[in-house]
């Protein structure tokens, strides 16, 4: 039975049903999957705990639904098209049967190293098919994967390994990224100096970079799979067993491990993929994200492969060897659905139309956006020049914690409106609340975005710290899931996401906690105190602006600024590097010692016309110093 929505009235009908009878609604979707044992109860929940369980006591293995189920009907169809970093290196097309065999072989290789159900496995890899194979192999044997974006530093990697006490790391000798060759194995080695839980490191040969292999711990990927059987029994998993952990930044402390479980995640990523992108069998679908982020999990690997789709995986970057790369690949594979981030669009837009016009792009049917609010200018450029004015543009709002797309147009079915995520998918009940948590009904309202009813792929906990999950998402407005975003419902009833209302910065679609960056800056021996805020950035959406109080002895300001940037790169990774660092003698504080971030944000924006009342500050004189450079 098809669960694909095809008309606007069909959408309203399904939406109604999903709200009035959520259990029946999701049962119908879940029944299209293969279960080893059907569930007893569709949903149990309370948002106080929080405690959410979907498909209670159901038994399944997600990879049987991705691989075994498709073997007979589409064994020879292409599951993954892999496009390498270098345009002249041959691409790969991997069928569902080959994917099944590769996953089974690697599953057996991991089992041979004593890795099994419940063990945590870190994946720190480039965008190569083996990254998807690794994720699926973990899922097959019931191990819990935690993919760490390969741009993170050794410290960030070590923190994640230690937090989940992982048993193995899967990595490569090196990664190609544009013109660069990054020696990732060396980063892993450095991280492992402060990790005791790791027993095995699987190393994929990709760049032929020299690496040190630690005897008894490190094994070459190709040697580990050599001779392994191409069949491997799928472990029986409970619906609520962990499928993966993905670390993400928040407004406080270190990144937290968002936990997703097997049953609900499977149902929702499939359902949202099929509907939002209106995927038809045979279509070629391409999401340009990295598997290190949730988008790569849900909409490169799990959602599309559950749907039996052909999913493109791209190793490189949008501007290498030139800013035509995306469009060249679209034409090369005749991509039908293309899903990328506003930051990529803005970066490419800056090169003008010449790189676009060399390609026809006529295969495109649907284009999508994810990760941050898409400004109207980028929306129109994307819609007019990439979609040629006749592809629906789906602006998909969701989060690591939501597992799948929550608010978005359904391509060609529900209207799309520039810069508006628009309408919730069936099963999703978002509300906008005021500061007291009161629901704001009707149109033309603005407030905090919450969700009042569980959906199948909601996060279940934060790994090892359930209290933190409760505090972060379920305590601000008791009884509601709080997203951290502000939103507006406009006069037509469409939702527009206004951005974060907490201390989280969205840099090129990636979340950075201000506290996390401050902690990194404070590691510099000359830094006394720091404060970090976001500011509008033409390409990245938001840039990182750091204020630092420093002991200047023996340093020039310029040196210090460079050193501070380098410190952050080393501790977190290049994506967290502050765009601007201002050395200051003090920070604006209230009498109770709280930093007035509002003032820092204004100064970072370069807008000092409206700083508000600064006379109540403990140190009002600091404002003049902060703004001096703006008047220059
Ligand atoms: C935050 C979640 C969802 C996968 C990528 C990011 C922002 C995401 C949109 C959108 C406006 C968006 C929100 C959200 N965001 N998509 N279409 N319009 N804002 O995942 O790292 O978990 O970040 O990204 O602020 O809370 P993430």
PDB file of C-alpha atoms in Angstrom, residues 82-86 89-90 92 125-130 171-177 181-182 184 203-209 211 220-222 315-316:
ATOM      1  CA  UNK A  82      29.683   7.260  -5.779  1.00  0.00           C
ATOM      2  CA  UNK A  83      31.356  10.286  -7.311  1.00  0.00           C
ATOM      3  CA  UNK A  84      34.964  10.775  -6.197  1.00  0.00           C
ATOM      4  CA  UNK A  85      36.724  14.004  -5.335  1.00  0.00           C
ATOM      5  CA  UNK A  86      38.731  14.022  -8.578  1.00  0.00           C
ATOM      6  CA  UNK A  89      38.746   9.197 -11.191  1.00  0.00           C
ATOM      7  CA  UNK A  90      36.056   6.719 -12.283  1.00  0.00           C
ATOM      8  CA  UNK A  92      31.242   3.659  -8.913  1.00  0.00           C
ATOM      9  CA  UNK A 125      35.662   8.470   7.446  1.00  0.00           C
ATOM     10  CA  UNK A 126      35.595  10.308   4.157  1.00  0.00           C
ATOM     11  CA  UNK A 127      32.561  10.267   1.874  1.00  0.00           C
ATOM     12  CA  UNK A 128      33.233   6.899   0.286  1.00  0.00           C
ATOM     13  CA  UNK A 129      30.831   3.967  -0.095  1.00  0.00           C
ATOM     14  CA  UNK A 130      32.587   2.203   2.780  1.00  0.00           C
ATOM     15  CA  UNK A 171      38.763   5.344   9.559  1.00  0.00           C
ATOM     16  CA  UNK A 172      40.965   5.811   6.479  1.00  0.00           C
ATOM     17  CA  UNK A 173      44.625   6.501   5.841  1.00  0.00           C
ATOM     18  CA  UNK A 174      43.704   9.920   4.518  1.00  0.00           C
ATOM     19  CA  UNK A 175      40.884  11.920   2.974  1.00  0.00           C
ATOM     20  CA  UNK A 176      40.674  13.849  -0.272  1.00  0.00           C
ATOM     21  CA  UNK A 177      38.846  17.112   0.094  1.00  0.00           C
ATOM     22  CA  UNK A 181      44.839  15.495   1.209  1.00  0.00           C
ATOM     23  CA  UNK A 182      44.130  15.207   4.916  1.00  0.00           C
ATOM     24  CA  UNK A 184      43.135  11.422   9.107  1.00  0.00           C
ATOM     25  CA  UNK A 203      41.821   1.529   8.326  1.00  0.00           C
ATOM     26  CA  UNK A 204      40.571   1.953   4.779  1.00  0.00           C
ATOM     27  CA  UNK A 205      43.199   2.678   2.157  1.00  0.00           C
ATOM     28  CA  UNK A 206      42.091   5.727   0.234  1.00  0.00           C
ATOM     29  CA  UNK A 207      44.938   8.195  -0.312  1.00  0.00           C
ATOM     30  CA  UNK A 208      47.981   5.915   0.018  1.00  0.00           C
ATOM     31  CA  UNK A 209      49.250   8.157   2.755  1.00  0.00           C
ATOM     32  CA  UNK A 211      50.423   5.618   8.293  1.00  0.00           C
ATOM     33  CA  UNK A 220      43.621  -2.740   7.158  1.00  0.00           C
ATOM     34  CA  UNK A 221      40.022  -2.757   5.993  1.00  0.00           C
ATOM     35  CA  UNK A 222      40.766  -4.813   2.875  1.00  0.00           C
ATOM     36  CA  UNK A 315      33.340  12.765  -1.878  1.00  0.00           C
ATOM     37  CA  UNK A 316      34.356  16.289  -2.844  1.00  0.00           C
TER      38      UNK A 316
END
